[in-house]
mmCIF file of C-alpha atoms in Angstrom:
data_model
loop_
_atom_site.group_PDB
_atom_site.id
_atom_site.type_symbol
_atom_site.label_atom_id
_atom_site.label_comp_id
_atom_site.label_asym_id
_atom_site.label_seq_id
_atom_site.Cartn_x
_atom_site.Cartn_y
_atom_site.Cartn_z
ATOM 1 C CA MET Y 21 98.995 108.432 85.737
ATOM 2 C CA HIS Y 22 99.301 106.378 88.884
ATOM 3 C CA GLU Y 23 102.292 108.278 90.213
ATOM 4 C CA LEU Y 24 100.091 110.086 92.716
ATOM 5 C CA SER Y 25 99.033 106.749 94.232
ATOM 6 C CA ILE Y 26 102.675 105.705 94.245
ATOM 7 C CA ALA Y 27 103.692 108.982 95.887
ATOM 8 C CA TYR Y 28 101.105 108.556 98.639
ATOM 9 C CA SER Y 29 102.347 105.022 99.363
ATOM 10 C CA LEU Y 30 105.907 106.314 99.411
ATOM 11 C CA VAL Y 31 105.072 109.143 101.796
ATOM 12 C CA GLU Y 32 103.085 106.815 104.050
ATOM 13 C CA ILE Y 33 105.998 104.394 104.431
ATOM 14 C CA ALA Y 34 108.659 107.072 104.814
ATOM 15 C CA SER Y 35 106.716 109.237 107.249
ATOM 16 C CA GLN Y 36 105.814 106.245 109.416
ATOM 17 C CA ALA Y 37 109.481 105.289 109.561
ATOM 18 C CA ALA Y 38 110.418 108.859 110.438
ATOM 19 C CA ASP Y 39 107.710 109.148 113.093
ATOM 20 C CA SER Y 40 108.732 105.893 114.722
ATOM 21 C CA MET Y 41 112.253 107.284 115.141
ATOM 22 C CA GLY Y 42 111.017 110.603 116.451
ATOM 23 C CA ILE Y 43 112.342 112.463 113.416
ATOM 24 C CA ARG Y 44 110.709 115.838 112.975
ATOM 25 C CA ARG Y 45 112.174 117.027 109.694
ATOM 26 C CA VAL Y 46 113.324 114.997 106.701
ATOM 27 C CA ASP Y 47 115.670 116.583 104.162
ATOM 28 C CA VAL Y 48 116.048 113.906 101.508
ATOM 29 C CA VAL Y 49 114.289 110.661 100.653
ATOM 30 C CA HIS Y 50 116.366 108.248 98.590
ATOM 31 C CA LEU Y 51 114.504 106.051 96.132
ATOM 32 C CA ARG Y 52 115.669 103.363 93.716
ATOM 33 C CA LEU Y 53 113.608 103.336 90.524
ATOM 34 C CA GLY Y 54 114.005 100.564 87.956
ATOM 35 C CA ALA Y 55 113.389 101.190 84.267
ATOM 36 C CA LEU Y 56 110.688 98.479 84.365
ATOM 37 C CA SER Y 57 108.902 99.844 87.419
ATOM 38 C CA GLY Y 58 106.283 101.504 85.251
ATOM 39 C CA VAL Y 59 106.799 104.816 87.026
ATOM 40 C CA VAL Y 60 107.691 108.046 85.252
ATOM 41 C CA GLN Y 61 110.302 109.992 87.185
ATOM 42 C CA ASP Y 62 109.048 113.512 86.449
ATOM 43 C CA ALA Y 63 105.456 112.616 87.250
ATOM 44 C CA LEU Y 64 106.566 111.044 90.516
ATOM 45 C CA LEU Y 65 108.589 114.122 91.525
ATOM 46 C CA PHE Y 66 105.581 116.309 90.852
ATOM 47 C CA ALA Y 67 103.238 114.006 92.768
ATOM 48 C CA TYR Y 68 105.673 113.710 95.658
ATOM 49 C CA GLU Y 69 105.432 117.377 96.504
ATOM 50 C CA ILE Y 70 101.671 117.108 96.717
ATOM 51 C CA ALA Y 71 101.688 113.902 98.735
ATOM 52 C CA ALA Y 72 104.297 115.181 101.186
ATOM 53 C CA LYS Y 73 102.268 118.265 102.176
ATOM 54 C CA GLY Y 74 101.382 118.312 105.836
ATOM 55 C CA THR Y 75 103.669 115.401 106.696
ATOM 56 C CA VAL Y 76 107.147 115.192 108.206
ATOM 57 C CA LEU Y 77 108.355 114.950 104.586
ATOM 58 C CA GLU Y 78 107.002 118.337 103.542
ATOM 59 C CA GLY Y 79 109.721 120.329 101.833
ATOM 60 C CA SER Y 80 112.042 117.341 101.508
ATOM 61 C CA ARG Y 81 113.745 116.387 98.268
ATOM 62 C CA LEU Y 82 113.067 113.094 96.544
ATOM 63 C CA ALA Y 83 116.404 111.807 95.259
ATOM 64 C CA ILE Y 84 115.824 109.172 92.605
ATOM 65 C CA GLN Y 85 118.480 106.707 91.554
ATOM 66 C CA GLU Y 86 117.464 105.353 88.154
ATOM 67 C CA LEU Y 87 118.388 101.759 87.487
ATOM 68 C CA PRO Y 88 118.638 100.339 83.971
ATOM 69 C CA VAL Y 89 117.444 96.828 83.210
ATOM 70 C CA VAL Y 90 120.021 94.111 83.768
ATOM 71 C CA VAL Y 91 119.319 90.690 82.291
ATOM 72 C CA HIS Y 92 121.098 87.407 82.714
ATOM 73 C CA CYS Y 93 122.268 85.987 79.406
ATOM 74 C CA SER Y 94 122.341 82.207 79.564
ATOM 75 C CA ARG Y 95 124.579 81.977 76.512
ATOM 76 C CA CYS Y 96 127.230 84.400 77.783
ATOM 77 C CA GLN Y 97 126.671 83.234 81.356
ATOM 78 C CA ALA Y 98 126.834 86.880 82.371
ATOM 79 C CA ASP Y 99 124.639 89.739 83.538
ATOM 80 C CA ARG Y 100 124.189 92.407 80.873
ATOM 81 C CA THR Y 101 122.827 95.936 81.100
ATOM 82 C CA LEU Y 102 120.231 96.789 78.438
ATOM 83 C CA PRO Y 103 120.331 100.191 76.761
ATOM 84 C CA GLY Y 104 116.515 100.462 76.872
ATOM 85 C CA ILE Y 105 113.406 98.450 77.646
ATOM 86 C CA GLN Y 106 112.262 97.621 74.133
ATOM 87 C CA HIS Y 107 114.568 94.778 73.208
ATOM 88 C CA PHE Y 108 115.126 92.010 75.687
ATOM 89 C CA ARG Y 109 118.151 90.553 74.022
ATOM 90 C CA CYS Y 110 121.689 90.217 75.222
ATOM 91 C CA PRO Y 111 123.451 93.330 73.859
ATOM 92 C CA VAL Y 112 126.612 91.245 73.320
ATOM 93 C CA CYS Y 113 125.482 87.993 71.675
ATOM 94 C CA GLY Y 114 121.891 88.836 70.709
ATOM 95 C CA GLU Y 115 120.289 85.949 72.613
ATOM 96 C CA PRO Y 116 116.679 86.791 73.630
ATOM 97 C CA THR Y 117 116.289 86.831 77.379
ATOM 98 C CA GLY Y 118 113.590 87.861 79.795
ATOM 99 C CA GLN Y 119 115.521 86.838 82.881
ATOM 100 C CA ILE Y 120 115.542 90.075 84.827
ATOM 101 C CA VAL Y 121 118.278 90.693 87.362
ATOM 102 C CA GLN Y 122 117.543 94.381 87.930
ATOM 103 C CA GLY Y 123 115.015 96.932 86.704
ATOM 104 C CA ARG Y 124 111.768 96.359 88.602
ATOM 105 C CA GLU Y 125 112.846 98.289 91.709
ATOM 106 C CA LEU Y 126 110.553 100.806 93.315
ATOM 107 C CA GLU Y 127 112.188 100.953 96.693
ATOM 108 C CA ILE Y 128 112.692 103.504 99.428
ATOM 109 C CA VAL Y 129 116.308 103.182 100.451
ATOM 110 C CA SER Y 130 116.765 105.725 103.227
ATOM 111 C CA LEU Y 131 115.944 109.096 104.701
ATOM 112 C CA GLU Y 132 118.355 111.910 105.392
ATOM 113 C CA TYR Y 133 117.368 114.142 108.219
ATOM 114 C CA THR Y 134 118.812 116.803 110.403
ATOM 115 C CA ASP Y 135 117.562 116.678 113.908
ATOM 116 C CA PRO Y 136 118.422 119.081 116.626
ATOM 117 C CA VAL Y 137 120.348 117.013 119.121
ATOM 118 C CA PRO Y 138 121.274 118.035 122.630
ATOM 119 C CA GLU Y 139 124.869 119.018 123.099
ATOM 120 C CA PRO Y 140 126.874 117.266 124.424
ATOM 121 C CA ALA Y 141 125.631 113.831 123.491
ATOM 122 C CA PRO Y 142 127.680 111.470 125.581
ATOM 123 C CA CYS Y 143 126.068 108.215 124.570
ATOM 124 C CA ARG Y 144 126.479 108.684 120.802
ATOM 125 C CA SER Y 145 129.479 107.110 119.164
ATOM 126 C CA PRO Y 146 132.034 109.663 117.973
ATOM 127 C CA ASN Y 147 131.880 108.635 114.305
ATOM 128 C CA GLY Y 148 128.237 109.638 114.106
ATOM 129 C CA SER Y 149 126.799 106.175 113.519
ATOM 130 C CA THR Y 150 123.670 106.247 111.462
ATOM 131 C CA GLY Y 151 120.933 104.603 113.390
ATOM 132 C CA LYS Y 152 119.860 101.084 112.579
ATOM 133 C CA PRO Y 153 122.303 99.024 110.558
ATOM 134 C CA PRO Y 154 120.874 97.668 107.317
ATOM 135 C CA ARG Y 155 119.034 94.360 107.885
ATOM 136 C CA MET K 233 119.884 127.817 120.192
ATOM 137 C CA GLY K 234 121.990 125.632 122.471
ATOM 138 C CA GLU K 235 121.366 122.758 120.123
ATOM 139 C CA ASN K 236 123.579 121.101 117.589
ATOM 140 C CA THR K 237 122.423 119.717 114.282
ATOM 141 C CA ARG K 238 123.944 116.849 112.430
ATOM 142 C CA PRO K 239 122.831 115.166 109.241
ATOM 143 C CA ARG K 240 121.803 111.589 109.772
ATOM 144 C CA LEU K 241 120.608 108.699 107.733
ATOM 145 C CA LEU K 242 117.779 106.279 108.428
ATOM 146 C CA GLU K 243 117.847 103.071 106.384
ATOM 147 C CA ILE K 244 114.430 101.910 105.226
ATOM 148 C CA ARG K 245 114.872 99.488 102.305
ATOM 149 C CA GLN K 246 111.218 98.881 101.640
ATOM 150 C CA GLY K 247 109.288 98.526 98.405
ATOM 151 C CA VAL K 248 106.875 101.403 97.837
ATOM 152 C CA LEU K 249 104.221 98.903 96.794
ATOM 153 C CA SER K 250 105.033 96.399 99.514
ATOM 154 C CA LYS K 251 101.558 96.751 101.022
ATOM 155 C CA ASN K 252 99.895 95.901 97.710
ATOM 156 C CA ASP K 253 102.389 93.099 97.072
ATOM 157 C CA ARG K 254 101.677 91.588 100.481
ATOM 158 C CA LEU K 255 97.917 91.743 99.922
ATOM 159 C CA ALA K 256 98.357 90.227 96.466
ATOM 160 C CA GLN K 257 100.331 87.344 97.939
ATOM 161 C CA GLU K 258 97.553 86.748 100.457
ATOM 162 C CA LEU K 259 95.021 86.721 97.639
ATOM 163 C CA ARG K 260 97.193 84.343 95.624
ATOM 164 C CA ALA K 261 97.286 81.941 98.575
ATOM 165 C CA ARG K 262 93.498 82.195 98.944
ATOM 166 C CA PHE K 263 92.961 81.527 95.239
ATOM 167 C CA ALA K 264 95.313 78.552 95.350
ATOM 168 C CA ALA K 265 93.552 77.104 98.381
ATOM 169 C CA ALA K 266 90.189 77.518 96.653
ATOM 170 C CA ARG K 267 91.632 76.063 93.421
ATOM 171 C CA VAL K 268 90.297 78.930 91.342
ATOM 172 C CA PHE K 269 92.271 80.133 88.317
ATOM 173 C CA VAL K 270 92.415 83.922 88.234
ATOM 174 C CA VAL K 271 93.021 85.925 85.068
ATOM 175 C CA ASN K 272 93.928 89.623 85.082
ATOM 176 C CA LEU K 273 92.872 91.125 81.737
ATOM 177 C CA VAL K 274 94.691 94.292 80.706
ATOM 178 C CA SER K 275 94.656 96.440 77.571
ATOM 179 C CA SER K 276 94.109 99.926 76.188
ATOM 180 C CA PRO K 277 90.544 101.185 76.173
ATOM 181 C CA GLY K 278 88.733 99.744 73.177
ATOM 182 C CA SER K 279 90.855 96.637 72.629
ATOM 183 C CA GLY K 280 87.885 94.382 73.239
ATOM 184 C CA LYS K 281 88.278 93.266 76.847
ATOM 185 C CA THR K 282 84.591 93.368 77.650
ATOM 186 C CA THR K 283 83.471 91.624 74.444
ATOM 187 C CA LEU K 284 86.135 88.976 74.900
ATOM 188 C CA LEU K 285 85.110 88.490 78.508
ATOM 189 C CA GLU K 286 81.406 88.324 77.686
ATOM 190 C CA ARG K 287 81.967 85.548 75.143
ATOM 191 C CA THR K 288 84.571 83.802 77.265
ATOM 192 C CA LEU K 289 82.232 83.626 80.256
ATOM 193 C CA SER K 290 79.375 82.237 78.148
ATOM 194 C CA GLN K 291 81.519 79.673 76.399
ATOM 195 C CA LEU K 292 83.302 78.502 79.527
ATOM 196 C CA ARG K 293 79.909 78.047 81.174
ATOM 197 C CA ALA K 294 78.765 76.066 78.139
ATOM 198 C CA ARG K 295 81.845 73.900 78.547
ATOM 199 C CA GLY K 296 80.779 73.110 82.094
ATOM 200 C CA HIS K 297 82.927 75.493 84.137
ATOM 201 C CA ALA K 298 81.912 77.756 86.997
ATOM 202 C CA VAL K 299 83.034 81.306 86.232
ATOM 203 C CA ALA K 300 82.755 84.789 87.723
ATOM 204 C CA ALA K 301 84.208 88.205 86.981
ATOM 205 C CA LEU K 302 85.206 91.444 88.628
ATOM 206 C CA VAL K 303 85.110 94.405 86.287
ATOM 207 C CA GLY K 304 87.098 97.545 86.893
ATOM 208 C CA ASP K 305 85.880 100.791 85.440
ATOM 209 C CA LEU K 306 86.672 104.429 86.086
ATOM 210 C CA ALA K 307 83.135 105.671 86.437
ATOM 211 C CA THR K 308 80.309 103.528 85.075
ATOM 212 C CA GLU K 309 78.648 100.196 85.732
ATOM 213 C CA ASN K 310 77.825 99.595 82.050
ATOM 214 C CA ASP K 311 80.303 96.762 81.614
ATOM 215 C CA ALA K 312 78.909 94.810 84.549
ATOM 216 C CA ARG K 313 75.398 95.063 83.127
ATOM 217 C CA ARG K 314 76.687 93.859 79.768
ATOM 218 C CA LEU K 315 78.571 90.959 81.278
ATOM 219 C CA ALA K 316 75.700 89.893 83.516
ATOM 220 C CA ARG K 317 73.950 88.700 80.360
ATOM 221 C CA SER K 318 76.372 85.775 80.305
ATOM 222 C CA GLY K 319 74.642 84.450 83.430
ATOM 223 C CA ALA K 320 77.869 84.477 85.456
ATOM 224 C CA PRO K 321 78.159 86.328 88.774
ATOM 225 C CA ILE K 322 79.622 89.760 88.043
ATOM 226 C CA ARG K 323 80.735 92.563 90.304
ATOM 227 C CA GLN K 324 81.768 96.014 89.221
ATOM 228 C CA ILE K 325 84.677 97.797 90.819
ATOM 229 C CA VAL K 326 84.155 101.506 90.201
ATOM 230 C CA THR K 327 87.533 103.077 90.865
ATOM 231 C CA ASP K 328 86.275 106.680 90.891
ATOM 232 C CA GLY K 329 88.976 107.919 88.610
ATOM 233 C CA ILE K 330 91.828 105.702 89.796
ATOM 234 C CA CYS K 331 93.501 104.400 86.666
ATOM 235 C CA HIS K 332 94.215 100.847 87.811
ATOM 236 C CA LEU K 333 92.983 98.113 90.128
ATOM 237 C CA GLU K 334 94.805 97.316 93.352
ATOM 238 C CA ALA K 335 94.837 94.107 95.355
ATOM 239 C CA ALA K 336 92.791 95.711 98.139
ATOM 240 C CA MET K 337 89.971 96.554 95.701
ATOM 241 C CA VAL K 338 89.886 92.968 94.487
ATOM 242 C CA ALA K 339 89.854 91.620 98.045
ATOM 243 C CA ALA K 340 87.036 93.970 99.056
ATOM 244 C CA HIS K 341 84.845 92.821 96.162
ATOM 245 C CA LEU K 342 85.216 89.099 96.800
ATOM 246 C CA GLU K 343 83.220 89.193 99.991
ATOM 247 C CA GLY K 344 80.401 86.666 100.066
ATOM 248 C CA TRP K 345 81.625 84.735 97.056
ATOM 249 C CA ASP K 346 82.431 81.060 97.475
ATOM 250 C CA LEU K 347 85.742 80.951 95.628
ATOM 251 C CA ALA K 348 86.010 77.201 96.056
ATOM 252 C CA ALA K 349 82.897 76.779 93.909
ATOM 253 C CA LEU K 350 84.564 78.602 90.988
ATOM 254 C CA ASP K 351 86.883 77.257 88.288
ATOM 255 C CA PHE K 352 87.754 80.668 86.840
ATOM 256 C CA LEU K 353 87.674 84.213 88.111
ATOM 257 C CA PHE K 354 88.353 86.990 85.616
ATOM 258 C CA VAL K 355 89.428 90.449 86.643
ATOM 259 C CA GLU K 356 88.922 93.021 83.911
ATOM 260 C CA ASN K 357 91.346 95.800 84.728
ATOM 261 C CA VAL K 358 90.812 99.467 83.921
ATOM 262 C CA GLY K 359 91.539 100.188 80.248
ATOM 263 C CA ASN K 360 95.099 101.480 80.515
ATOM 264 C CA LEU K 361 98.419 100.094 79.320
ATOM 265 C CA VAL K 362 100.578 101.920 81.846
ATOM 266 C CA CYS K 363 99.398 102.011 85.441
ATOM 267 C CA PRO K 364 98.011 98.467 85.965
ATOM 268 C CA ALA K 365 101.506 97.106 85.205
ATOM 269 C CA SER K 366 102.720 98.069 88.673
ATOM 270 C CA TYR K 367 99.969 96.339 90.648
ATOM 271 C CA ASP K 368 99.947 92.621 91.351
ATOM 272 C CA LEU K 369 96.387 91.444 91.994
ATOM 273 C CA GLY K 370 97.291 87.913 93.045
ATOM 274 C CA GLU K 371 96.304 86.600 89.631
ATOM 275 C CA SER K 372 97.377 83.248 88.206
ATOM 276 C CA MET K 373 97.911 84.743 84.780
ATOM 277 C CA ARG K 374 98.205 88.257 83.402
ATOM 278 C CA VAL K 375 96.784 88.551 79.903
ATOM 279 C CA VAL K 376 97.444 91.603 77.748
ATOM 280 C CA LEU K 377 95.190 92.233 74.754
ATOM 281 C CA LEU K 378 96.337 93.837 71.517
ATOM 282 C CA SER K 379 93.628 94.411 68.929
ATOM 283 C CA VAL K 380 94.351 94.534 65.210
ATOM 284 C CA THR K 381 92.902 98.047 65.090
ATOM 285 C CA GLU K 382 95.825 99.299 67.187
ATOM 286 C CA GLY K 383 99.351 99.807 65.923
ATOM 287 C CA GLU K 384 101.551 96.728 65.550
ATOM 288 C CA ASP K 385 104.283 98.576 67.432
ATOM 289 C CA LYS K 386 102.164 99.131 70.534
ATOM 290 C CA PRO K 387 104.245 96.633 72.546
ATOM 291 C CA LEU K 388 107.298 98.820 71.879
ATOM 292 C CA LYS K 389 105.425 101.887 73.098
ATOM 293 C CA TYR K 390 104.215 100.157 76.272
ATOM 294 C CA PRO K 391 107.050 97.716 76.931
ATOM 295 C CA THR K 392 106.547 97.515 80.684
ATOM 296 C CA MET K 393 103.033 96.148 80.334
ATOM 297 C CA PHE K 394 103.796 93.749 77.496
ATOM 298 C CA HIS K 395 106.900 92.593 79.301
ATOM 299 C CA ALA K 396 104.782 91.668 82.312
ATOM 300 C CA ALA K 397 102.307 89.581 80.270
ATOM 301 C CA ASP K 398 102.034 85.831 80.766
ATOM 302 C CA LEU K 399 100.001 85.653 77.579
ATOM 303 C CA VAL K 400 99.205 88.088 74.765
ATOM 304 C CA LEU K 401 95.889 87.886 72.940
ATOM 305 C CA LEU K 402 95.628 89.332 69.439
ATOM 306 C CA THR K 403 91.972 90.336 69.379
ATOM 307 C CA LYS K 404 89.535 91.290 66.600
ATOM 308 C CA MET K 405 91.432 89.051 64.183
ATOM 309 C CA ASP K 406 88.335 89.015 61.954
ATOM 310 C CA LEU K 407 89.199 92.652 61.141
ATOM 311 C CA ALA K 408 92.856 91.940 60.389
ATOM 312 C CA GLN K 409 92.505 92.182 56.637
ATOM 313 C CA ALA K 410 90.388 95.315 56.676
ATOM 314 C CA THR K 411 92.910 97.092 58.899
ATOM 315 C CA GLU K 412 95.912 95.728 56.973
ATOM 316 C CA PHE K 413 97.208 94.330 60.208
ATOM 317 C CA ASP K 414 100.780 93.069 59.890
ATOM 318 C CA ARG K 415 100.780 89.956 62.054
ATOM 319 C CA GLU K 416 104.505 89.298 61.731
ATOM 320 C CA GLU K 417 105.383 92.838 62.746
ATOM 321 C CA ALA K 418 103.121 92.623 65.783
ATOM 322 C CA LEU K 419 104.629 89.285 66.810
ATOM 323 C CA ALA K 420 108.133 90.693 66.405
ATOM 324 C CA ALA K 421 107.252 93.661 68.630
ATOM 325 C CA ILE K 422 105.667 91.437 71.287
ATOM 326 C CA HIS K 423 108.622 89.082 71.354
ATOM 327 C CA ALA K 424 111.134 91.925 71.408
ATOM 328 C CA VAL K 425 109.822 93.046 74.787
ATOM 329 C CA ASN K 426 108.784 89.607 76.053
ATOM 330 C CA PRO K 427 110.776 86.797 74.425
ATOM 331 C CA GLY K 428 108.885 83.520 74.264
ATOM 332 C CA VAL K 429 105.545 84.800 75.578
ATOM 333 C CA PRO K 430 102.676 82.751 74.103
ATOM 334 C CA VAL K 431 100.425 84.643 71.671
ATOM 335 C CA VAL K 432 96.881 83.488 70.893
ATOM 336 C CA GLU K 433 94.554 84.942 68.260
ATOM 337 C CA THR K 434 90.872 85.549 68.915
ATOM 338 C CA ALA K 435 87.829 86.950 67.136
ATOM 339 C CA ALA K 436 85.295 87.111 69.950
ATOM 340 C CA LYS K 437 82.412 88.510 67.899
ATOM 341 C CA LYS K 438 82.776 85.611 65.459
ATOM 342 C CA GLY K 439 82.987 83.159 68.328
ATOM 343 C CA ARG K 440 86.602 82.268 67.496
ATOM 344 C CA LEU K 441 87.883 81.634 71.004
ATOM 345 C CA ASP K 442 88.751 77.939 70.973
ATOM 346 C CA ALA K 443 92.521 78.245 71.253
ATOM 347 C CA TRP K 444 92.143 80.712 74.141
ATOM 348 C CA LEU K 445 89.574 78.605 75.976
ATOM 349 C CA THR K 446 91.625 75.444 75.566
ATOM 350 C CA LEU K 447 94.704 77.224 76.865
ATOM 351 C CA LEU K 448 92.732 78.434 79.898
ATOM 352 C CA GLU K 449 91.532 74.901 80.617
ATOM 353 C CA GLU K 450 95.057 73.551 80.319
ATOM 354 C CA ARG K 451 96.562 76.193 82.587
ATOM 355 C CA ALA K 452 93.800 75.826 85.150
ATOM 356 C CA GLY K 453 94.017 72.058 85.018
ATOM 357 C CA VAL K 454 90.294 71.622 84.462
ATOM 358 C CA LYS K 455 88.611 69.443 81.855
ATOM 359 C CA ARG K 456 85.902 70.451 79.466
ATOM 360 C CA ALA K 457 82.736 68.856 80.770
ATOM 361 C CA SER K 458 80.342 68.971 77.833
ATOM 362 C CA PRO K 459 82.168 68.561 74.522
ATOM 363 C CA ALA K 460 78.893 68.859 72.609
ATOM 364 C CA ALA K 461 78.262 72.404 73.787
ATOM 365 C CA GLY K 462 79.276 75.184 71.457
ATOM 366 C CA GLY K 463 78.666 78.803 70.586
#
């Protein structure tokens, strides 16, 4: 069970990002978890609570988006979603394929937080822009 | 309170294991520069990693290659003592309960070794078919062992690990008959989760390692120096 190690890495990255932005309380951490990541969701949720203790993430919810394996079938010339991780064959034509398009993800996507902000906040855009744009 | 609250979003988009992956890439570059071929050996406990490694080290030395090994273990240094009998430099990585090796542990245990003087470096991972799958160690080749005393369907039970293998070794083949090992069923299971992965059979205790050793030499691009030497 390496989910505790994974949880500590996750918390380290997320809390550093939060600290660098001056965030004091995180509500939700969004994670993408591929079916081939080797991580068990329930074990990770359990470990997360432990790892988050005493950090800016304490009490936050880990929201996991599970991603199935997607392979590229060279015969169909198409990406196909596999129903599980035990048969790496195109579910349509049966061609064996190990060409993975999706499924290895173990990625922190974003943090949701609620920060007390001074009111009024004249320099913030009215649509409530969300910090740094992706990339 | 005089303060407003509003929910906000901070984009991160970073791999949880990005630190390990970065370290592994650094190691891979170091290994490439030193022209040393690095093998990460993974299996369940009891599949024969240490026996295979012991014989592999001896026989590769007999074939004229410079070899060394790092051996991961949860708590003991027994394996390192056993492997030292091969005459190769051995270092034990005691993980103190951690169920897998990480790139940082490998890096820390290479200190003082002249990698450029080596042809092969073996890393025996902790006996575990789950956790080591997530951790790149910078290896040239990941080898997963399946012994004939385990179930033929083990690859289906641990698909993530078998999927990540560059090579599968069927070990203890000398016991295949006694255990009524179904070779075809095992091959079908391996290739279901990892189509096209090469599979090599070994019987380390009987010295049957030739196909494995030859494959290692081919992959590493090194030639056997003393064809007369044998087990």
